[in-house]
Amino acid sequence: MTTEPPTMTDADRTATIAANREADAEAAAYGVGWKVFTGSMLILSSIFTFIFAVIAVSDASWFRTVLGPDVRLPTESTIETWGWIGLVVAFVVMLAGFGVFWGTMWARLFGIAGSVLNILIHLRYSTIFPWWSAAAILLDAVVIYGLAVRVHPLTSEQLAALEGRASGRTA
């Protein structure tokens, strides 16, 4: 006896497409906050790193002027080199920030790599500007988390449980 595979009627096909569109819309909305946050913070971080790097490349003695003549810089001999590294990192992180808004995987990977490099740059300058470096390192760590977390849409059971808790029902 041969069994034929079940066939789908046009009404079933239309209902399935509509249900999938609705599920895709919910999935797209879930996690948008992390995408907007990480993309924005990557762009902001790249702007700050760019400004810091331009100062290091164009006038490395500015750090001595700001901090005083008797302050020893941790990277005094290579501050211009670290400035050039900062310029490259700022460019990569800027591209990754815009790519995160588009939802590309390469942007997430470059964003994580750029944020790790940005942490290393700010660790290098932590004796010059400790509070600024600490804030930048913390921000980069949160951005790395936001890029590494894999956002999945809520299942129907999770949605039902959340709706039950919000309305005061328990089941």
N, CA and C atoms as an extended XYZ file, in Angstrom:
513
Properties=species:S:1:pos:R:3:atomname:S:1:resname:S:1:resid:I:1 pbc="F F F"
N         0.833       -1.152        0.000 N   MET     1
C         0.000        0.000        0.000 CA  MET     1
C         0.895        1.238        0.000 C   MET     1
N         0.638        2.121       -0.902 N   THR     2
C         1.437        3.342       -0.983 CA  THR     2
C         0.651        4.497       -0.371 C   THR     2
N         1.358        5.280        0.359 N   THR     3
C         0.712        6.458        0.947 CA  THR     3
C         1.289        7.698        0.296 C   THR     3
N         0.434        8.553       -0.028 N   GLU     4
C         0.872        9.799       -0.642 CA  GLU     4
C         1.162       10.810        0.456 C   GLU     4
N         2.124       11.659        0.205 N   PRO     5
C         2.410       12.680        1.216 CA  PRO     5
C         1.220       13.628        1.344 C   PRO     5
N         1.025       14.148        2.532 N   PRO     6
C        -0.116       15.049        2.707 CA  PRO     6
C         0.070       16.309        1.864 C   PRO     6
N        -1.034       16.757        1.348 N   THR     7
C        -0.981       17.976        0.534 CA  THR     7
C        -1.514       19.140        1.350 C   THR     7
N        -1.023       20.310        1.012 N   MET     8
C        -1.414       21.509        1.729 CA  MET     8
C        -2.365       22.304        0.853 C   MET     8
N        -3.485       22.681        1.420 N   THR     9
C        -4.445       23.481        0.667 CA  THR     9
C        -3.964       24.922        0.618 C   THR     9
N        -4.566       25.677       -0.261 N   ASP    10
C        -4.194       27.095       -0.373 CA  ASP    10
C        -4.503       27.848        0.908 C   ASP    10
N        -5.587       27.491        1.568 N   ALA    11
C        -5.941       28.163        2.821 CA  ALA    11
C        -4.903       27.855        3.899 C   ALA    11
N        -4.476       26.575        3.961 N   ASP    12
C        -3.433       26.205        4.931 CA  ASP    12
C        -2.121       26.928        4.630 C   ASP    12
N        -1.773       27.010        3.353 N   ARG    13
C        -0.531       27.676        2.950 CA  ARG    13
C        -0.587       29.155        3.321 C   ARG    13
N        -1.685       29.813        3.079 N   THR    14
C        -1.840       31.229        3.413 CA  THR    14
C        -1.767       31.439        4.917 C   THR    14
N        -2.406       30.558        5.678 N   ALA    15
C        -2.366       30.669        7.137 CA  ALA    15
C        -0.948       30.452        7.663 C   ALA    15
N        -0.226       29.513        7.087 N   THR    16
C         1.155       29.245        7.514 CA  THR    16
C         2.055       30.436        7.211 C   THR    16
N         1.913       31.009        6.038 N   ILE    17
C         2.722       32.183        5.670 CA  ILE    17
C         2.422       33.346        6.599 C   ILE    17
N         1.148       33.571        6.902 N   ALA    18
C         0.777       34.661        7.804 CA  ALA    18
C         1.336       34.431        9.209 C   ALA    18
N         1.267       33.192        9.685 N   ALA    19
C         1.804       32.879       11.009 CA  ALA    19
C         3.319       33.067       11.039 C   ALA    19
N         4.000       32.668        9.978 N   ASN    20
C         5.453       32.839        9.921 CA  ASN    20
C         5.836       34.314        9.866 C   ASN    20
N         5.070       35.107        9.129 N   ARG    21
C         5.359       36.548        9.082 CA  ARG    21
C         5.192       37.174       10.457 C   ARG    21
N         4.144       36.777       11.158 N   GLU    22
C         3.908       37.313       12.502 CA  GLU    22
C         5.027       36.898       13.451 C   GLU    22
N         5.452       35.637       13.368 N   ALA    23
C         6.544       35.157       14.222 CA  ALA    23
C         7.850       35.860       13.880 C   ALA    23
N         8.098       36.093       12.593 N   ASP    24
C         9.312       36.800       12.186 CA  ASP    24
C         9.307       38.237       12.686 C   ASP    24
N         8.155       38.877       12.673 N   ALA    25
C         8.062       40.258       13.161 CA  ALA    25
C         8.350       40.315       14.659 C   ALA    25
N         7.805       39.348       15.409 N   GLU    26
C         8.072       39.304       16.845 CA  GLU    26
C         9.543       39.016       17.109 C   GLU    26
N        10.119       38.095       16.337 N   ALA    27
C        11.530       37.758       16.525 CA  ALA    27
C        12.422       38.944       16.173 C   ALA    27
N        12.038       39.698       15.150 N   ALA    28
C        12.831       40.862       14.770 CA  ALA    28
C        12.758       41.936       15.838 C   ALA    28
N        11.599       42.069       16.492 N   ALA    29
C        11.452       43.087       17.523 CA  ALA    29
C        12.191       42.702       18.797 C   ALA    29
N        12.266       41.411       19.086 N   TYR    30
C        12.942       40.947       20.289 CA  TYR    30
C        14.446       41.037       20.073 C   TYR    30
N        15.149       41.748       20.903 N   GLY    31
C        16.592       41.902       20.780 CA  GLY    31
C        17.028       43.145       20.054 C   GLY    31
N        16.092       43.959       19.599 N   VAL    32
C        16.447       45.193       18.909 CA  VAL    32
C        17.185       46.138       19.856 C   VAL    32
N        16.851       46.104       21.119 N   GLY    33
C        17.507       46.971       22.091 CA  GLY    33
C        19.004       46.718       22.160 C   GLY    33
N        19.406       45.440       22.182 N   TRP    34
C        20.831       45.128       22.205 CA  TRP    34
C        21.501       45.580       20.914 C   TRP    34
N        20.817       45.394       19.791 N   LYS    35
C        21.391       45.784       18.511 CA  LYS    35
C        21.615       47.295       18.466 C   LYS    35
N        20.625       48.061       18.871 N   VAL    36
C        20.747       49.517       18.854 CA  VAL    36
C        21.812       49.969       19.851 C   VAL    36
N        21.815       49.371       21.046 N   PHE    37
C        22.794       49.753       22.059 CA  PHE    37
C        24.214       49.458       21.591 C   PHE    37
N        24.461       48.227       21.146 N   THR    38
C        25.828       47.870       20.777 CA  THR    38
C        26.298       48.640       19.548 C   THR    38
N        25.433       48.811       18.575 N   GLY    39
C        25.821       49.594       17.398 CA  GLY    39
C        26.139       51.028       17.752 C   GLY    39
N        25.300       51.639       18.573 N   SER    40
C        25.530       53.022       18.988 CA  SER    40
C        26.792       53.156       19.821 C   SER    40
N        26.990       52.239       20.742 N   MET    41
C        28.176       52.321       21.599 CA  MET    41
C        29.465       52.029       20.827 C   MET    41
N        29.402       51.157       19.834 N   LEU    42
C        30.571       50.933       18.998 CA  LEU    42
C        30.945       52.203       18.242 C   LEU    42
N        29.955       52.879       17.698 N   ILE    43
C        30.222       54.122       16.964 CA  ILE    43
C        30.751       55.192       17.912 C   ILE    43
N        30.128       55.336       19.070 N   LEU    44
C        30.583       56.325       20.048 CA  LEU    44
C        31.998       56.007       20.530 C   LEU    44
N        32.257       54.754       20.822 N   SER    45
C        33.585       54.335       21.262 CA  SER    45
C        34.630       54.598       20.187 C   SER    45
N        34.266       54.359       18.935 N   SER    46
C        35.226       54.603       17.855 CA  SER    46
C        35.519       56.089       17.706 C   SER    46
N        34.536       56.938       17.935 N   ILE    47
C        34.767       58.382       17.861 CA  ILE    47
C        35.737       58.814       18.956 C   ILE    47
N        35.532       58.347       20.171 N   PHE    48
C        36.428       58.705       21.272 CA  PHE    48
C        37.834       58.149       21.047 C   PHE    48
N        37.923       56.920       20.581 N   THR    49
C        39.237       56.336       20.301 CA  THR    49
C        39.925       57.096       19.180 C   THR    49
N        39.168       57.513       18.189 N   PHE    50
C        39.728       58.284       17.076 CA  PHE    50
C        40.299       59.614       17.575 C   PHE    50
N        39.556       60.330       18.407 N   ILE    51
C        40.036       61.610       18.943 CA  ILE    51
C        41.308       61.397       19.749 C   ILE    51
N        41.292       60.399       20.615 N   PHE    52
C        42.454       60.081       21.443 CA  PHE    52
C        43.650       59.724       20.565 C   PHE    52
N        43.436       58.944       19.508 N   ALA    53
C        44.513       58.508       18.626 CA  ALA    53
C        45.065       59.673       17.802 C   ALA    53
N        44.199       60.557       17.341 N   VAL    54
C        44.672       61.707       16.571 CA  VAL    54
C        45.575       62.581       17.436 C   VAL    54
N        45.211       62.779       18.683 N   ILE    55
C        46.061       63.551       19.597 CA  ILE    55
C        47.401       62.842       19.788 C   ILE    55
N        47.369       61.523       19.953 N   ALA    56
C        48.612       60.770       20.165 CA  ALA    56
C        49.517       60.825       18.940 C   ALA    56
N        48.930       60.806       17.735 N   VAL    57
C        49.734       60.822       16.515 CA  VAL    57
C        50.234       62.232       16.211 C   VAL    57
N        49.368       63.223       16.325 N   SER    58
C        49.732       64.575       15.906 CA  SER    58
C        50.609       65.303       16.916 C   SER    58
N        50.350       65.108       18.217 N   ASP    59
C        51.112       65.834       19.224 CA  ASP    59
C        51.231       64.973       20.476 C   ASP    59
N        52.169       64.054       20.451 N   ALA    60
C        52.350       63.134       21.581 CA  ALA    60
C        52.769       63.881       22.839 C   ALA    60
N        53.390       65.050       22.684 N   SER    61
C        53.817       65.817       23.860 CA  SER    61
C        52.633       66.460       24.585 C   SER    61
N        51.456       66.448       23.977 N   TRP    62
C        50.272       67.013       24.624 CA  TRP    62
C        49.988       66.305       25.941 C   TRP    62
N        50.217       65.009       25.986 N   PHE    63
C        49.982       64.263       27.216 CA  PHE    63
C        50.888       64.764       28.338 C   PHE    63
N        52.146       65.098       27.991 N   ARG    64
C        53.066       65.624       28.989 CA  ARG    64
C        52.614       67.021       29.425 C   ARG    64
N        52.077       67.810       28.514 N   THR    65
C        51.604       69.149       28.841 CA  THR    65
C        50.428       69.076       29.800 C   THR    65
N        49.513       68.167       29.544 N   VAL    66
C        48.322       68.035       30.376 CA  VAL    66
C        48.661       67.470       31.746 C   VAL    66
N        49.525       66.482       31.780 N   LEU    67
C        49.804       65.772       33.023 CA  LEU    67
C        50.928       66.384       33.844 C   LEU    67
N        51.730       67.209       33.246 N   GLY    68
C        52.847       67.818       33.957 CA  GLY    68
C        54.159       67.211       33.516 C   GLY    68
N        55.267       67.963       33.687 N   PRO    69
C        56.555       67.498       33.175 CA  PRO    69
C        57.165       66.340       33.953 C   PRO    69
N        56.780       66.150       35.212 N   ASP    70
C        57.400       65.089       36.000 CA  ASP    70
C        56.622       63.776       35.982 C   ASP    70
N        55.548       63.692       35.226 N   VAL    71
C        54.759       62.470       35.132 CA  VAL    71
C        55.366       61.567       34.069 C   VAL    71
N        55.585       60.315       34.445 N   ARG    72
C        56.144       59.357       33.495 CA  ARG    72
C        55.008       58.622       32.794 C   ARG    72
N        55.001       58.687       31.486 N   LEU    73
C        53.979       58.013       30.700 CA  LEU    73
C        54.368       56.554       30.491 C   LEU    73
N        53.406       55.634       30.537 N   PRO    74
C        53.752       54.222       30.378 CA  PRO    74
C        54.207       53.887       28.967 C   PRO    74
N        53.809       54.671       27.992 N   THR    75
C        54.139       54.375       26.598 CA  THR    75
C        54.840       55.562       25.960 C   THR    75
N        55.680       56.238       26.718 N   GLU    76
C        56.293       57.479       26.251 CA  GLU    76
C        57.026       57.303       24.922 C   GLU    76
N        57.766       56.237       24.775 N   SER    77
C        58.545       56.065       23.559 CA  SER    77
C        57.689       55.614       22.374 C   SER    77
N        56.533       55.030       22.645 N   THR    78
C        55.726       54.481       21.550 CA  THR    78
C        54.321       55.081       21.503 C   THR    78
N        54.153       56.271       22.046 N   ILE    79
C        52.803       56.825       22.092 CA  ILE    79
C        52.250       57.074       20.690 C   ILE    79
N        53.112       57.451       19.748 N   GLU    80
C        52.648       57.648       18.371 CA  GLU    80
C        52.264       56.320       17.726 C   GLU    80
N        52.999       55.280       18.030 N   THR    81
C        52.662       53.957       17.503 CA  THR    81
C        51.300       53.512       18.008 C   THR    81
N        51.059       53.711       19.304 N   TRP    82
C        49.753       53.353       19.855 CA  TRP    82
C        48.659       54.245       19.286 C   TRP    82
N        49.008       55.469       18.921 N   GLY    83
C        48.039       56.342       18.258 CA  GLY    83
C        47.624       55.801       16.901 C   GLY    83
N        48.609       55.313       16.123 N   TRP    84
C        48.286       54.723       14.822 CA  TRP    84
C        47.451       53.457       14.983 C   TRP    84
N        47.797       52.655       15.976 N   ILE    85
C        46.997       51.457       16.252 CA  ILE    85
C        45.572       51.873       16.618 C   ILE    85
N        45.446       52.929       17.425 N   GLY    86
C        44.127       53.431       17.801 CA  GLY    86
C        43.323       53.912       16.609 C   GLY    86
N        43.979       54.547       15.625 N   LEU    87
C        43.274       54.996       14.417 CA  LEU    87
C        42.707       53.817       13.637 C   LEU    87
N        43.495       52.763       13.500 N   VAL    88
C        43.034       51.576       12.769 CA  VAL    88
C        41.876       50.918       13.527 C   VAL    88
N        42.035       50.780       14.840 N   VAL    89
C        40.978       50.171       15.651 CA  VAL    89
C        39.698       51.003       15.576 C   VAL    89
N        39.835       52.333       15.638 N   ALA    90
C        38.655       53.207       15.564 CA  ALA    90
C        37.926       53.024       14.238 C   ALA    90
N        38.669       52.893       13.149 N   PHE    91
C        38.050       52.698       11.845 CA  PHE    91
C        37.306       51.366       11.778 C   PHE    91
N        37.944       50.300       12.258 N   VAL    92
C        37.310       48.971       12.245 CA  VAL    92
C        36.065       48.959       13.120 C   VAL    92
N        36.158       49.566       14.304 N   VAL    93
C        35.016       49.583       15.224 CA  VAL    93
C        33.880       50.426       14.644 C   VAL    93
N        34.206       51.520       13.955 N   MET    94
C        33.166       52.346       13.319 CA  MET    94
C        32.417       51.534       12.259 C   MET    94
N        33.150       50.829       11.402 N   LEU    95
C        32.496       49.989       10.393 CA  LEU    95
C        31.641       48.907       11.045 C   LEU    95
N        32.160       48.307       12.096 N   ALA    96
C        31.411       47.262       12.796 CA  ALA    96
C        30.142       47.842       13.417 C   ALA    96
N        30.217       49.063       13.947 N   GLY    97
C        29.037       49.696       14.545 CA  GLY    97
C        27.914       49.862       13.535 C   GLY    97
N        28.260       50.321       12.339 N   PHE    98
C        27.223       50.450       11.311 CA  PHE    98
C        26.747       49.083       10.826 C   PHE    98
N        27.675       48.121       10.757 N   GLY    99
C        27.295       46.776       10.339 CA  GLY    99
C        26.356       46.090       11.311 C   GLY    99
N        26.487       46.402       12.605 N   VAL   100
C        25.595       45.816       13.615 CA  VAL   100
C        24.159       46.251       13.350 C   VAL   100
N        23.961       47.486       12.928 N   PHE   101
C        22.606       47.943       12.608 CA  PHE   101
C        22.001       47.138       11.463 C   PHE   101
N        22.838       46.668       10.547 N   TRP   102
C        22.360       45.855        9.434 CA  TRP   102
C        22.187       44.397        9.827 C   TRP   102
N        22.712       44.009       10.991 N   GLY   103
C        22.536       42.653       11.493 CA  GLY   103
C        23.468       41.635       10.870 C   GLY   103
N        24.644       42.051       10.426 N   THR   104
C        25.563       41.113        9.783 CA  THR   104
C        26.455       40.416       10.815 C   THR   104
N        26.826       39.200       10.505 N   MET   105
C        27.676       38.429       11.411 CA  MET   105
C        29.095       38.989       11.438 C   MET   105
N        29.611       39.430       10.264 N   TRP   106
C        30.967       39.979       10.245 CA  TRP   106
C        31.061       41.195       11.150 C   TRP   106
N        29.994       41.982       11.256 N   ALA   107
C        30.020       43.167       12.114 CA  ALA   107
C        30.116       42.761       13.574 C   ALA   107
N        29.406       41.709       13.946 N   ARG   108
C        29.497       41.230       15.332 CA  ARG   108
C        30.899       40.746       15.641 C   ARG   108
N        31.507       40.009       14.723 N   LEU   109
C        32.858       39.498       14.950 CA  LEU   109
C        33.881       40.634       15.008 C   LEU   109
N        33.803       41.566       14.045 N   PHE   110
C        34.724       42.696       14.057 CA  PHE   110
C        34.464       43.616       15.243 C   PHE   110
N        33.211       43.713       15.664 N   GLY   111
C        32.887       44.517       16.843 CA  GLY   111
C        33.502       43.929       18.105 C   GLY   111
N        33.432       42.615       18.236 N   ILE   112
C        34.050       41.963       19.401 CA  ILE   112
C        35.565       42.128       19.349 C   ILE   112
N        36.165       41.860       18.195 N   ALA   113
C        37.628       41.990       18.064 CA  ALA   113
C        38.067       43.433       18.300 C   ALA   113
N        37.344       44.383       17.722 N   GLY   114
C        37.693       45.791       17.911 CA  GLY   114
C        37.523       46.242       19.345 C   GLY   114
N        36.502       45.745       20.016 N   SER   115
C        36.298       46.102       21.420 CA  SER   115
C        37.386       45.514       22.305 C   SER   115
N        37.830       44.303       21.996 N   VAL   116
C        38.941       43.713       22.752 CA  VAL   116
C        40.212       44.543       22.552 C   VAL   116
N        40.492       44.934       21.305 N   LEU   117
C        41.654       45.796       21.049 CA  LEU   117
C        41.508       47.147       21.727 C   LEU   117
N        40.299       47.668       21.737 N   ASN   118
C        40.051       48.947       22.404 CA  ASN   118
C        40.295       48.825       23.911 C   ASN   118
N        39.923       47.689       24.483 N   ILE   119
C        40.209       47.458       25.907 CA  ILE   119
C        41.720       47.455       26.137 C   ILE   119
N        42.468       46.806       25.254 N   LEU   120
C        43.927       46.765       25.401 CA  LEU   120
C        44.540       48.161       25.275 C   LEU   120
N        44.020       48.961       24.357 N   ILE   121
C        44.517       50.333       24.209 CA  ILE   121
C        44.254       51.127       25.479 C   ILE   121
N        43.049       51.008       26.006 N   HIS   122
C        42.721       51.778       27.214 CA  HIS   122
C        43.443       51.233       28.453 C   HIS   122
N        43.750       49.952       28.473 N   LEU   123
C        44.585       49.431       29.551 CA  LEU   123
C        45.980       50.046       29.494 C   LEU   123
N        46.475       50.229       28.280 N   ARG   124
C        47.803       50.812       28.102 CA  ARG   124
C        47.855       52.248       28.616 C   ARG   124
N        46.767       52.982       28.457 N   TYR   125
C        46.712       54.376       28.884 CA  TYR   125
C        46.033       54.566       30.238 C   TYR   125
N        45.830       53.497       30.978 N   SER   126
C        45.096       53.608       32.237 CA  SER   126
C        45.849       54.401       33.301 C   SER   126
N        47.160       54.484       33.216 N   THR   127
C        47.890       55.295       34.195 CA  THR   127
C        47.818       56.778       33.868 C   THR   127
N        47.505       57.123       32.630 N   ILE   128
C        47.384       58.532       32.246 CA  ILE   128
C        46.012       59.059       32.631 C   ILE   128
N        44.977       58.371       32.197 N   PHE   129
C        43.596       58.765       32.480 CA  PHE   129
C        42.868       57.569       33.077 C   PHE   129
N        43.023       57.317       34.378 N   PRO   130
C        42.468       56.085       34.952 CA  PRO   130
C        40.946       56.018       34.906 C   PRO   130
N        40.247       57.103       35.203 N   TRP   131
C        38.778       57.059       35.229 CA  TRP   131
C        38.216       56.926       33.827 C   TRP   131
N        38.809       57.649       32.890 N   TRP   132
C        38.357       57.556       31.503 CA  TRP   132
C        38.593       56.135       30.988 C   TRP   132
N        39.754       55.581       31.266 N   SER   133
C        40.071       54.221       30.816 CA  SER   133
C        39.138       53.197       31.444 C   SER   133
N        38.859       53.367       32.742 N   ALA   134
C        37.959       52.423       33.412 CA  ALA   134
C        36.564       52.472       32.794 C   ALA   134
N        36.077       53.677       32.503 N   ALA   135
C        34.751       53.808       31.887 CA  ALA   135
C        34.742       53.192       30.487 C   ALA   135
N        35.790       53.435       29.709 N   ALA   136
C        35.868       52.884       28.350 CA  ALA   136
C        35.966       51.363       28.375 C   ALA   136
N        36.739       50.819       29.308 N   ILE   137
C        36.883       49.369       29.420 CA  ILE   137
C        35.547       48.731       29.810 C   ILE   137
N        34.853       49.331       30.757 N   LEU   138
C        33.546       48.808       31.165 CA  LEU   138
C        32.557       48.853       30.004 C   LEU   138
N        32.535       49.962       29.291 N   LEU   139
C        31.645       50.086       28.142 CA  LEU   139
C        31.967       49.033       27.091 C   LEU   139
N        33.243       48.842       26.798 N   ASP   140
C        33.624       47.831       25.809 CA  ASP   140
C        33.251       46.431       26.266 C   ASP   140
N        33.366       46.156       27.565 N   ALA   141
C        32.980       44.834       28.078 CA  ALA   141
C        31.480       44.601       27.901 C   ALA   141
N        30.668       45.609       28.148 N   VAL   142
C        29.217       45.470       27.959 CA  VAL   142
C        28.890       45.304       26.480 C   VAL   142
N        29.608       46.027       25.621 N   VAL   143
C        29.389       45.896       24.178 CA  VAL   143
C        29.757       44.484       23.716 C   VAL   143
N        30.854       43.948       24.233 N   ILE   144
C        31.234       42.573       23.878 CA  ILE   144
C        30.137       41.605       24.293 C   ILE   144
N        29.596       41.791       25.493 N   TYR   145
C        28.499       40.932       25.931 CA  TYR   145
C        27.303       41.085       24.984 C   TYR   145
N        26.956       42.323       24.653 N   GLY   146
C        25.813       42.562       23.773 CA  GLY   146
C        25.997       41.959       22.396 C   GLY   146
N        27.232       41.915       21.911 N   LEU   147
C        27.489       41.320       20.599 CA  LEU   147
C        27.570       39.796       20.666 C   LEU   147
N        28.014       39.276       21.792 N   ALA   148
C        28.182       37.820       21.918 CA  ALA   148
C        26.891       37.106       22.278 C   ALA   148
N        25.977       37.792       22.957 N   VAL   149
C        24.740       37.139       23.363 CA  VAL   149
C        23.930       36.819       22.110 C   VAL   149
N        23.400       35.634       22.084 N   ARG   150
C        22.592       35.202       20.940 CA  ARG   150
C        21.136       35.373       21.325 C   ARG   150
N        20.465       36.252       20.653 N   VAL   151
C        19.085       36.569       20.988 CA  VAL   151
C        18.161       35.644       20.203 C   VAL   151
N        17.327       34.925       20.927 N   HIS   152
C        16.338       34.036       20.319 CA  HIS   152
C        14.951       34.572       20.634 C   HIS   152
N        14.011       34.407       19.723 N   PRO   153
C        12.645       34.830       20.039 CA  PRO   153
C        12.042       33.947       21.129 C   PRO   153
N        11.115       34.512       21.856 N   LEU   154
C        10.437       33.757       22.903 CA  LEU   154
C         9.537       32.695       22.280 C   LEU   154
N         9.484       31.552       22.910 N   THR   155
C         8.565       30.514       22.443 CA  THR   155
C         7.154       30.879       22.900 C   THR   155
N         6.175       30.179       22.348 N   SER   156
C         4.791       30.466       22.721 CA  SER   156
C         4.545       30.148       24.195 C   SER   156
N         5.224       29.128       24.712 N   GLU   157
C         5.079       28.797       26.135 CA  GLU   157
C         5.658       29.900       27.018 C   GLU   157
N         6.817       30.471       26.619 N   GLN   158
C         7.423       31.556       27.380 CA  GLN   158
C         6.542       32.798       27.343 C   GLN   158
N         5.989       33.090       26.164 N   LEU   159
C         5.088       34.240       26.052 CA  LEU   159
C         3.859       34.066       26.930 C   LEU   159
N         3.296       32.868       26.937 N   ALA   160
C         2.122       32.605       27.763 CA  ALA   160
C         2.458       32.753       29.241 C   ALA   160
N         3.625       32.256       29.636 N   ALA   161
C         4.038       32.376       31.039 CA  ALA   161
C         4.235       33.837       31.425 C   ALA   161
N         4.831       34.618       30.525 N   LEU   162
C         5.024       36.044       30.810 CA  LEU   162
C         3.693       36.779       30.890 C   LEU   162
N         2.785       36.471       29.985 N   GLU   163
C         1.474       37.111       30.012 CA  GLU   163
C         0.710       36.732       31.273 C   GLU   163
N         0.858       35.489       31.720 N   GLY   164
C         0.197       35.034       32.939 CA  GLY   164
C         0.725       35.767       34.151 C   GLY   164
N         2.041       35.962       34.233 N   ARG   165
C         2.627       36.682       35.348 CA  ARG   165
C         2.242       38.149       35.334 C   ARG   165
N         2.169       38.734       34.145 N   ALA   166
C         1.826       40.155       34.040 CA  ALA   166
C         0.389       40.409       34.444 C   ALA   166
N        -0.498       39.466       34.172 N   SER   167
C        -1.898       39.669       34.508 CA  SER   167
C        -2.271       39.172       35.895 C   SER   167
N        -1.322       38.513       36.569 N   GLY   168
C        -1.576       38.024       37.909 CA  GLY   168
C        -2.075       36.595       37.945 C   GLY   168
N        -2.259       35.979       36.783 N   ARG   169
C        -2.715       34.587       36.735 CA  ARG   169
C        -1.532       33.669       36.898 C   ARG   169
N        -1.752       32.576       37.526 N   THR   170
C        -0.737       31.523       37.622 CA  THR   170
C        -1.358       30.221       37.182 C   THR   170
N        -0.602       29.484       36.440 N   ALA   171
C        -1.131       28.202       35.978 CA  ALA   171
C        -0.030       27.229       35.744 C   ALA   171
